Tab-separated table of C-alpha atoms in Angstrom:
chain	number	residue	atom	x	y	z
A	230	MET	CA	70.172	149.103	49.733
A	231	SER	CA	68.496	145.713	49.352
A	232	LEU	CA	64.853	144.816	49.921
A	233	ARG	CA	63.227	141.604	51.023
A	234	TYR	CA	60.438	140.208	48.860
A	235	ALA	CA	58.187	137.155	48.671
A	236	ILE	CA	56.035	135.596	45.959
A	237	TYR	CA	52.551	134.430	46.936
A	238	ASP	CA	49.934	132.530	44.976
A	239	VAL	CA	46.691	134.271	45.925
A	240	PHE	CA	43.049	133.157	45.928
A	241	THR	CA	44.142	129.541	46.238
A	242	ASP	CA	45.294	127.156	48.951
A	243	THR	CA	47.445	125.247	46.434
A	244	ALA	CA	50.928	126.286	45.333
A	245	LEU	CA	51.314	127.103	41.619
A	246	ALA	CA	47.617	127.868	41.209
A	247	GLY	CA	45.727	131.122	41.743
A	248	ASN	CA	47.197	134.527	40.932
A	249	PRO	CA	50.914	135.094	41.660
A	250	LEU	CA	51.840	138.278	43.521
A	251	ALA	CA	55.158	139.884	44.418
A	252	VAL	CA	55.224	141.446	47.902
A	253	VAL	CA	58.078	143.896	48.529
A	254	PHE	CA	58.701	144.807	52.172
A	255	GLY	CA	60.150	148.036	53.586
A	256	ALA	CA	59.666	149.970	50.350
A	257	ASP	CA	59.667	153.493	51.862
A	258	GLY	CA	62.894	154.433	50.081
A	259	LEU	CA	61.479	153.740	46.612
A	260	ASP	CA	59.960	156.472	44.472
A	261	ASP	CA	57.153	155.905	41.960
A	262	MET	CA	59.502	155.262	39.050
A	263	ALA	CA	61.470	152.676	41.016
A	264	MET	CA	58.302	150.862	42.069
A	265	GLN	CA	57.066	150.800	38.487
A	266	ALA	CA	60.406	149.494	37.227
A	267	ILE	CA	60.465	146.715	39.837
A	268	ALA	CA	56.868	145.746	39.028
A	269	GLY	CA	57.847	145.564	35.366
A	270	GLU	CA	60.805	143.339	36.265
A	271	PHE	CA	58.600	140.904	38.197
A	272	ASN	CA	56.118	141.105	35.297
A	273	LEU	CA	53.286	139.619	37.336
A	274	SER	CA	49.766	140.973	37.097
A	275	GLU	CA	50.481	143.021	40.242
A	276	THR	CA	53.277	143.826	42.672
A	277	VAL	CA	52.504	145.325	46.087
A	278	PHE	CA	54.952	147.506	48.019
A	279	ILE	CA	54.570	147.661	51.798
A	280	THR	CA	55.504	150.981	53.385
A	281	GLU	CA	54.972	152.942	56.566
A	282	PRO	CA	51.562	154.688	56.489
A	283	LYS	CA	51.231	158.408	55.894
A	284	GLY	CA	48.132	158.694	58.084
A	285	ARG	CA	47.944	157.998	61.800
A	286	ASP	CA	45.056	155.542	61.623
A	287	ALA	CA	46.690	152.869	59.431
A	288	ASP	CA	49.207	150.156	60.296
A	289	TYR	CA	50.861	149.911	56.868
A	290	GLY	CA	50.735	151.605	53.496
A	291	LEU	CA	50.241	149.627	50.282
A	292	ARG	CA	51.226	150.746	46.780
A	293	ILE	CA	49.966	148.490	43.983
A	294	PHE	CA	51.473	148.352	40.481
A	295	THR	CA	50.775	146.338	37.345
A	296	PRO	CA	53.680	145.961	34.895
A	297	VAL	CA	52.709	149.301	33.298
A	298	ASP	CA	50.639	151.359	35.762
A	299	GLU	CA	49.667	151.987	39.386
A	300	LEU	CA	46.251	150.961	40.723
A	301	PRO	CA	44.419	152.733	43.567
A	302	PHE	CA	42.988	149.426	44.799
A	303	ALA	CA	43.117	145.734	43.959
A	304	GLY	CA	41.900	142.639	45.754
A	305	HIS	CA	44.629	140.089	45.243
A	306	PRO	CA	47.425	142.405	46.491
A	307	THR	CA	45.284	143.251	49.539
A	308	VAL	CA	44.713	139.565	50.357
A	309	GLY	CA	48.334	138.618	49.628
A	310	ALA	CA	49.805	141.502	51.630
A	311	THR	CA	47.519	140.736	54.572
A	312	VAL	CA	48.595	137.086	54.616
A	313	ALA	CA	52.260	138.115	54.274
A	314	LEU	CA	51.982	140.562	57.173
A	315	THR	CA	50.129	138.006	59.299
A	316	LEU	CA	52.810	135.355	58.737
A	317	ALA	CA	55.581	137.915	59.385
A	318	SER	CA	53.955	138.926	62.690
A	319	GLY	CA	54.896	135.597	64.282
A	320	ALA	CA	51.275	134.561	64.780
A	321	ALA	CA	50.770	130.852	65.497
A	322	GLU	CA	48.733	128.526	63.309
A	323	GLY	CA	45.042	129.353	63.684
A	324	ASP	CA	45.740	132.845	65.025
A	325	ARG	CA	44.315	135.984	63.417
A	326	ARG	CA	45.655	139.490	63.021
A	327	ARG	CA	43.781	142.651	62.018
A	328	PHE	CA	45.391	145.454	60.020
A	329	VAL	CA	44.321	148.818	58.684
A	330	LEU	CA	45.974	149.148	55.276
A	331	GLU	CA	46.376	152.553	53.666
A	332	GLU	CA	45.729	152.207	49.928
A	333	THR	CA	45.363	155.018	47.420
A	334	VAL	CA	41.584	154.478	47.325
A	335	GLY	CA	41.377	154.779	51.136
A	336	ASP	CA	41.960	152.769	54.307
A	337	VAL	CA	41.124	149.049	54.131
A	338	THR	CA	40.393	146.968	57.234
A	339	ALA	CA	41.680	143.422	56.724
A	340	ASP	CA	41.859	140.268	58.851
A	341	GLY	CA	44.515	137.623	58.291
A	342	ARG	CA	44.685	134.048	59.575
A	343	VAL	CA	47.639	131.665	59.708
A	344	ASN	CA	46.761	128.311	58.114
A	345	GLY	CA	50.270	126.844	57.996
A	346	PRO	CA	53.964	127.811	57.975
A	347	ARG	CA	53.665	129.305	54.454
A	348	SER	CA	49.923	129.760	54.023
A	349	GLY	CA	47.051	131.785	55.302
A	350	SER	CA	43.738	133.374	54.455
A	351	ALA	CA	42.486	136.941	54.537
A	352	ARG	CA	39.308	138.909	54.195
A	353	PHE	CA	38.726	142.616	53.964
A	354	PHE	CA	35.939	145.146	53.733
A	355	ALA	CA	35.761	146.922	50.388
A	356	PRO	CA	36.864	150.524	51.018
A	357	LYS	CA	34.374	151.812	48.456
A	358	LEU	CA	31.023	150.264	47.574
A	359	PRO	CA	30.692	149.514	43.857
A	360	GLU	CA	28.697	151.705	41.522
A	361	GLN	CA	27.855	151.699	37.843
A	362	VAL	CA	29.949	154.264	35.982
A	363	GLY	CA	29.144	153.519	32.335
A	364	GLU	CA	27.491	151.367	29.700
A	365	LEU	CA	28.957	148.543	27.632
A	366	PRO	CA	29.851	149.083	23.971
A	367	ASP	CA	27.558	147.455	21.420
A	368	PHE	CA	27.437	143.663	21.283
A	369	GLY	CA	29.044	143.525	17.852
A	370	ALA	CA	32.191	145.284	19.060
A	371	ILE	CA	32.384	143.074	22.165
A	372	ALA	CA	31.906	139.902	20.113
A	373	ASP	CA	34.710	140.955	17.754
A	374	ALA	CA	37.039	141.684	20.688
A	375	LEU	CA	36.403	138.290	22.319
A	376	ASP	CA	35.977	136.296	19.073
A	377	ILE	CA	32.565	134.977	20.075
A	378	MET	CA	29.101	135.290	18.504
A	379	PRO	CA	26.871	138.296	19.308
A	380	GLY	CA	24.208	135.791	20.307
A	381	ASP	CA	26.450	134.592	23.143
A	382	LEU	CA	25.900	137.976	24.779
A	383	MET	CA	22.098	137.689	24.726
A	384	ASP	CA	19.683	135.653	26.795
A	385	THR	CA	21.687	136.148	30.005
A	386	SER	CA	20.351	136.356	33.553
A	387	ILE	CA	21.971	139.745	34.181
A	388	GLN	CA	22.724	142.862	32.128
A	389	GLY	CA	26.289	144.100	31.862
A	390	GLY	CA	27.781	147.524	32.347
A	391	ILE	CA	30.894	149.312	33.508
A	392	TRP	CA	31.144	149.094	37.292
A	393	SER	CA	33.789	150.272	39.733
A	394	ALA	CA	34.766	149.780	43.370
A	395	GLY	CA	37.882	151.873	42.825
A	396	VAL	CA	38.943	150.572	39.392
A	397	PRO	CA	36.399	150.397	36.514
A	398	PHE	CA	35.688	147.085	34.769
A	399	ALA	CA	33.432	146.301	31.831
A	400	ILE	CA	31.324	143.434	33.168
A	401	VAL	CA	30.286	141.299	30.205
A	402	PRO	CA	27.768	138.492	30.851
A	403	VAL	CA	27.756	135.567	28.400
A	404	ARG	CA	25.230	132.800	27.837
A	405	ASN	CA	27.019	130.015	29.747
A	406	ALA	CA	30.401	128.855	31.001
A	407	ASP	CA	31.150	127.029	27.734
A	408	VAL	CA	31.388	130.420	25.994
A	409	LEU	CA	34.166	131.416	28.392
A	410	ALA	CA	36.368	128.616	27.056
A	411	ASP	CA	35.835	129.809	23.463
A	412	ILE	CA	37.169	133.340	24.020
A	413	LYS	CA	40.237	134.336	22.010
A	414	LEU	CA	41.277	137.977	22.240
A	415	ASP	CA	41.615	140.098	19.128
A	416	LEU	CA	43.835	142.856	20.511
A	417	ALA	CA	43.008	145.430	17.823
A	418	ALA	CA	39.271	144.811	18.211
A	419	PHE	CA	39.656	144.862	22.012
A	420	GLU	CA	41.213	148.322	21.807
A	421	THR	CA	38.337	149.484	19.613
A	422	ALA	CA	35.719	148.125	22.020
A	423	PHE	CA	37.285	148.835	25.420
A	424	GLY	CA	39.886	151.540	24.728
A	425	GLY	CA	39.226	155.200	24.091
A	426	GLU	CA	39.278	157.995	26.653
A	427	MET	CA	38.521	155.640	29.564
A	428	PRO	CA	40.145	152.270	28.771
A	429	VAL	CA	38.738	149.424	30.829
A	430	CYS	CA	39.454	145.768	31.376
A	431	ALA	CA	36.827	143.202	30.402
A	432	TYR	CA	35.444	140.962	33.142
A	433	VAL	CA	33.484	138.220	31.391
A	434	VAL	CA	31.049	136.331	33.615
A	435	ALA	CA	28.747	133.320	33.303
A	436	LYS	CA	26.487	131.489	35.726
A	437	ALA	CA	28.081	128.288	36.917
A	438	SER	CA	26.748	125.018	35.546
A	439	ALA	CA	24.003	123.042	37.244
A	440	THR	CA	26.605	120.747	38.803
A	441	GLU	CA	27.977	123.672	40.833
A	442	HIS	CA	26.242	125.684	43.544
A	443	THR	CA	23.569	128.094	42.338
A	444	THR	CA	25.345	131.112	43.846
A	445	ASP	CA	28.581	130.338	41.984
A	446	TRP	CA	29.837	132.254	38.951
A	447	ARG	CA	32.627	131.518	36.489
A	448	THR	CA	34.709	134.473	35.304
A	449	ARG	CA	37.620	135.552	33.089
A	450	MET	CA	39.394	138.940	33.129
A	451	PHE	CA	41.300	140.499	30.233
A	452	GLY	CA	43.335	143.683	30.685
A	453	PRO	CA	45.841	144.173	27.854
A	454	ASN	CA	45.640	147.937	28.441
A	455	LEU	CA	47.218	147.309	31.874
A	456	GLY	CA	49.827	144.904	30.544
A	457	ILE	CA	47.732	141.906	31.652
A	458	HIS	CA	46.630	139.723	28.750
A	459	GLU	CA	44.582	137.592	31.162
A	460	ASP	CA	44.430	137.525	34.951
A	461	PRO	CA	43.886	134.314	36.982
A	462	ALA	CA	42.007	136.131	39.785
A	463	THR	CA	40.886	139.749	40.044
A	464	GLY	CA	39.597	141.022	43.380
A	465	GLY	CA	38.905	144.549	42.131
A	466	ALA	CA	36.723	143.155	39.358
A	467	ALA	CA	34.977	140.859	41.838
A	468	ALA	CA	34.188	143.871	44.030
A	469	ALA	CA	32.773	145.748	41.034
A	470	PHE	CA	30.727	142.687	40.034
A	471	ALA	CA	29.230	142.540	43.537
A	472	GLY	CA	27.478	145.835	42.862
A	473	LEU	CA	25.838	144.476	39.726
A	474	LEU	CA	24.798	141.270	41.543
A	475	ALA	CA	23.296	143.271	44.399
A	476	GLU	CA	21.266	145.403	41.991
A	477	GLN	CA	20.108	142.789	39.483
A	478	THR	CA	19.763	139.362	41.122
A	479	GLY	CA	17.031	140.036	43.671
A	480	LEU	CA	19.044	139.361	46.817
A	481	GLY	CA	16.954	139.613	49.956
A	482	GLU	CA	17.783	141.364	53.204
A	483	GLY	CA	20.748	140.150	55.220
A	484	GLU	CA	23.999	138.429	54.254
A	485	HIS	CA	24.712	136.416	51.123
A	486	GLY	CA	27.790	134.360	50.236
A	487	ILE	CA	28.856	134.151	46.591
A	488	ALA	CA	31.784	132.220	45.098
A	489	LEU	CA	33.636	133.338	41.950
A	490	TYR	CA	35.826	130.841	40.072
A	491	GLN	CA	38.450	132.336	37.764
A	492	GLY	CA	41.652	131.167	36.080
A	493	VAL	CA	40.239	127.752	35.133
A	494	GLU	CA	40.987	128.203	31.437
A	495	MET	CA	44.545	129.299	32.284
A	496	GLY	CA	45.284	126.207	34.357
A	497	ARG	CA	45.486	128.388	37.492
A	498	PRO	CA	42.112	127.877	39.224
A	499	SER	CA	41.225	130.561	41.755
A	500	LEU	CA	38.415	131.059	44.250
A	501	ILE	CA	37.265	134.495	45.413
A	502	ARG	CA	34.709	134.581	48.222
A	503	LEU	CA	32.234	137.452	48.446
A	504	ARG	CA	29.955	138.282	51.337
A	505	LEU	CA	27.300	140.894	50.617
A	506	ARG	CA	25.051	142.463	53.241
A	507	MET	CA	21.818	143.884	51.886
A	508	GLU	CA	19.908	146.529	53.794
A	509	GLY	CA	16.809	148.322	52.568
A	510	GLY	CA	17.172	146.614	49.195
A	511	LYS	CA	20.676	148.021	48.660
A	512	LEU	CA	24.217	146.800	49.154
A	513	ALA	CA	25.297	148.075	52.567
A	514	GLU	CA	28.552	146.186	53.086
A	515	LEU	CA	30.913	144.089	50.976
A	516	MET	CA	33.624	141.722	52.145
A	517	LEU	CA	36.091	139.848	49.914
A	518	GLY	CA	38.271	136.957	50.976
A	519	GLY	CA	40.548	134.176	49.877
A	520	ASP	CA	43.622	132.093	50.626
A	521	ALA	CA	47.300	132.611	49.784
A	522	VAL	CA	50.420	130.417	49.730
A	523	LYS	CA	54.024	131.637	49.807
A	524	ILE	CA	56.043	129.910	47.086
A	525	ALA	CA	59.301	131.892	47.066
A	526	GLU	CA	61.220	134.569	48.900
A	527	GLY	CA	64.402	136.480	48.279
A	528	GLU	CA	66.243	139.785	48.193
A	529	LEU	CA	66.129	142.569	45.634
A	530	LEU	CA	69.742	143.548	45.021
A	531	ALA	CA	69.316	145.909	42.059
A	532	ILE	CA	67.336	148.992	43.075
A	533	PRO	CA	66.530	151.546	40.337
A	534	GLY	CA	68.505	154.741	40.809
A	535	GLU	CA	71.348	153.092	42.736
A	536	ASP	CA	74.751	152.157	41.414
A	537	ALA	CA	75.286	148.447	40.780
C-alpha cells in the first residue's frame, strides 16, 4: 500500500512561511500506531490524516497528530485539510466548497476557497466555544520558564489563565511585543511551571504596537510537552484565546474581527483571523480562518506494519 500526501504552509499566502503541515490522504487503512509513527517521521508540528467519516453527517474524517501525541482538535490542520480538499475537488479559481469535517472534538463546518493552482483559504466555525479551565502558575515560575522578568508579566491589559476550545493552553500576557523577542525557554523550568498532572502549552500574547491595528495581537506558542519546541501558528490556541478576549476586553454586541500574528521571531510569519460574535455580553460564535499554500507533494512508500 502507498498513500498520497502533500505539504502545506498554513496561515500564510507565501510559500516557506507560516506553519508547515503534512496532509495524508486516504488514511483509512492506518491504525493509531501507524499514524503516530508517520507523524513522527514528518516531524512537523502536526500531521493530519484524511479518512472516510464514521458518522453519516460528515464528509470526511480528520485525525490530527503531533510528533508524539494525538490532538482532538487543532486549527492549522483544519485550515490546511480544508484547502487541500478544496483544491482536490477540481474547483476553479475563486470557487468555494463547504465540508463537514469529523474531528475527535466533534464535527467542524469549514469553507474553502481556491486562490490559485496551489493556494487557497479556509475558515471554520469552532466546534466548541472556549472556556477557562484553570489558573496560571505563579509569575516567578512562568518568568523562570520563559527567561524573562516577573515584571514583564504585570501591568498588562488582560489577565491570563488556562483556556480551552478542545485543547488547553496557558495564555500568558506580557507587557509588550518586545518581551516576546526576549523569550528563551528553560526546559526544566518549563516542566516545573507547565507540567504536572495536566501539562499545557504556553501561549504568550502581547498587544501589537501602536504602528499596527488596535485589534491586532502578537503571539508565540511553546509546547515541548507535545514535541513542539515552538509553533509558527496555532489555531487551537487562537480559539482558546478568543474566549479570554471575549470575556476581558469589553467587546460590544455583534461581530468583531481580530488578527493574531505569530511566528515572527521564528522567521515564519503567520496570520490567523478571528471573527467573534457577541450576544448578550457573551461569545456566541467563533470563526477562525487563514490561507494555505501547497509546497510539496509525494507518495508514502513505507507504511508501518507492512513489509518493505
